[in-house]
Amino acid sequence: MKDDVKKAIRGIALQNASEHEGKTRNDAVISKILGSRPDLRSKAKEIMPLISEIVSDINKLSLSEQKSELESSFPELLVVKPKQERVGLPPLDGAENGKVITRFPPEPNGYPHIGHAKAAIIDEEYAKMYGGKLILRFDDTNPENERLEYYAAIKVGLDWLGVKYDQIKNTSDDMELIYKKGLEMIESGNAYVCTCDKETISKNRREMKACKCRAGDHDQNIKRWHDMFEKYKPGEAIVRFRGDMQSENTVMRDPAMFRIIDEIHPLLIDKYRVWPNYDFAVAIEDSIDGVTHAFRTKEYELRNELYYTILDKLGMRKPKMFEFSRLEFEGMPVSKRILKPLVQDGKVSGYDDPRLPTLEALRRRGIVPEAIRKFVLSLGFTKSDTLAPFDTLESFNRKIIDVTSIRLFMVTGPVKIIVKNNKLTEVELPNHPQRDMGKRRVELDGNFYISGEDAKTLKVRDQIRLIELYNVKITKIGSEIEAEYTGNDFKAEFPKIQWIPQKSAVKLNILIPKTLFVNEKFNEYSLETKQAYTESHYLELNEGAEIQFVRFGYCRKDSAMQAIYTHK
Ligand SMILES: [Zn+2]
């Protein structure tokens, strides 16, 4: 056997071993070598002993020896993989095993999206890392925006993500306690009731000026507090924290602690009308829930001073607060202010429209939860707010679904082709090229569809291979293409084309989601629909099945008539 063959085998074996934790196998090497060296295909039997010998040699080397030989002798075989190995989260300051309590506190005011996924996964991973506990707490003290369906949607989203919580509660469960703490703040002079109008309050805060209410005495504040439950109308009175109107941190300029909202609460209906603001509620809740480590996105960083000061004034236990960067994809905003009108105006089909960053939409598009988790963890705990490119998530997803996706043929812009002397009546096609996922039978009569794109490139006398079937030679090109069977031998130089038997073809729409916003404007062309034909086996797959359409990409079965493009 020639030295160059040995060398080629060794290179492939090293490459394969280094990708599989130092171990390679005969069958992996033979299929790769025959794939890259058509000249050896007739000599498979002769090179097999040589492969066994080289494979066993390579398996005796350590992974680092394999890698260094691959680098020095076969640099062309080095596959530079994107950095996507799981990067664990950094250790948590002050964390004790068994004592860490984290919380995920979504407001039930919309469908959960990728930003929620990041927060929930970080909260859960830290609880797991220290054998601690995760609390799911619905931060539901603004009845204006909150709805029952959102509580449910958030739970469904977490279940899908595989985020497990140890306790579930609502901030609104603790209203009486929150009132008690509010009153305590007023009694101690750390809060007062302000009856100025909105404009005056904002103007004063900008100009660092106190309003006359700030000088009001104890009795005035107590009376006004009680009046907030009965007399005042929404907007006529708020409780303000007595901060520092001269503070450089604008958050500290006497922020609101309670306001009046006369809306029906999804759980408590009309039981309460005075509702705590976020800053007050979150500090009280984190403290009484025993949270040891609290996480939120960076835009809240300025609020930390207020959070700690409120707990100080009340003499309550203080959790440690940490910030991470917000997660959003380029051209896929998560803001409700942007998404809601798109749904309302029918520019997208709903919150599960595959162009959206909601969990529902990602699921429908074929993104799997494990990919989201790996992706989130790969981002680590960075504070820099960068937009993530969607294809980073895709590369995690591809790795996972590739193994389980059935391979099917599908043609777009179909053109008929007739193979005049077809003799085969049936063929068995493998459901996966490497893994044993079974085979499917396809009936044949010589009448096929091929893709319009492929048909365009064909000329009379061209030879092509119908993948997994046979070779044909084009004899006539018209509205239909005619061809004749020329043999079965695999010929590397023939273009390989997928096909669908006409008699069993299944009509399919393929939805292709594209970037939703381009230059901050809604992209009118963000959803493309392709007409296609696929194999009848498609109908036997479960809804939600992931498919790799050969020479097209991964798609998720949405219904019997529709599939959604996942990614390349
Ligand atoms: Zn005032």
Coordinates of C-alpha atoms in Angstrom, one line a residue, residues 135 146 188 243 430-431 507 519 537:
I135 CA -38.2 30.3 43.9
E146 CA -51.1 41.6 34.3
S188 CA -40.4 56.3 61.0
G243 CA -34.2 59.6 49.7
P430 CA -32.0 5.4 5.3
N431 CA -33.6 7.8 7.8
K507 CA -47.6 19.3 -0.9
N519 CA -32.3 49.1 10.8
H537 CA -43.3 9.7 4.9

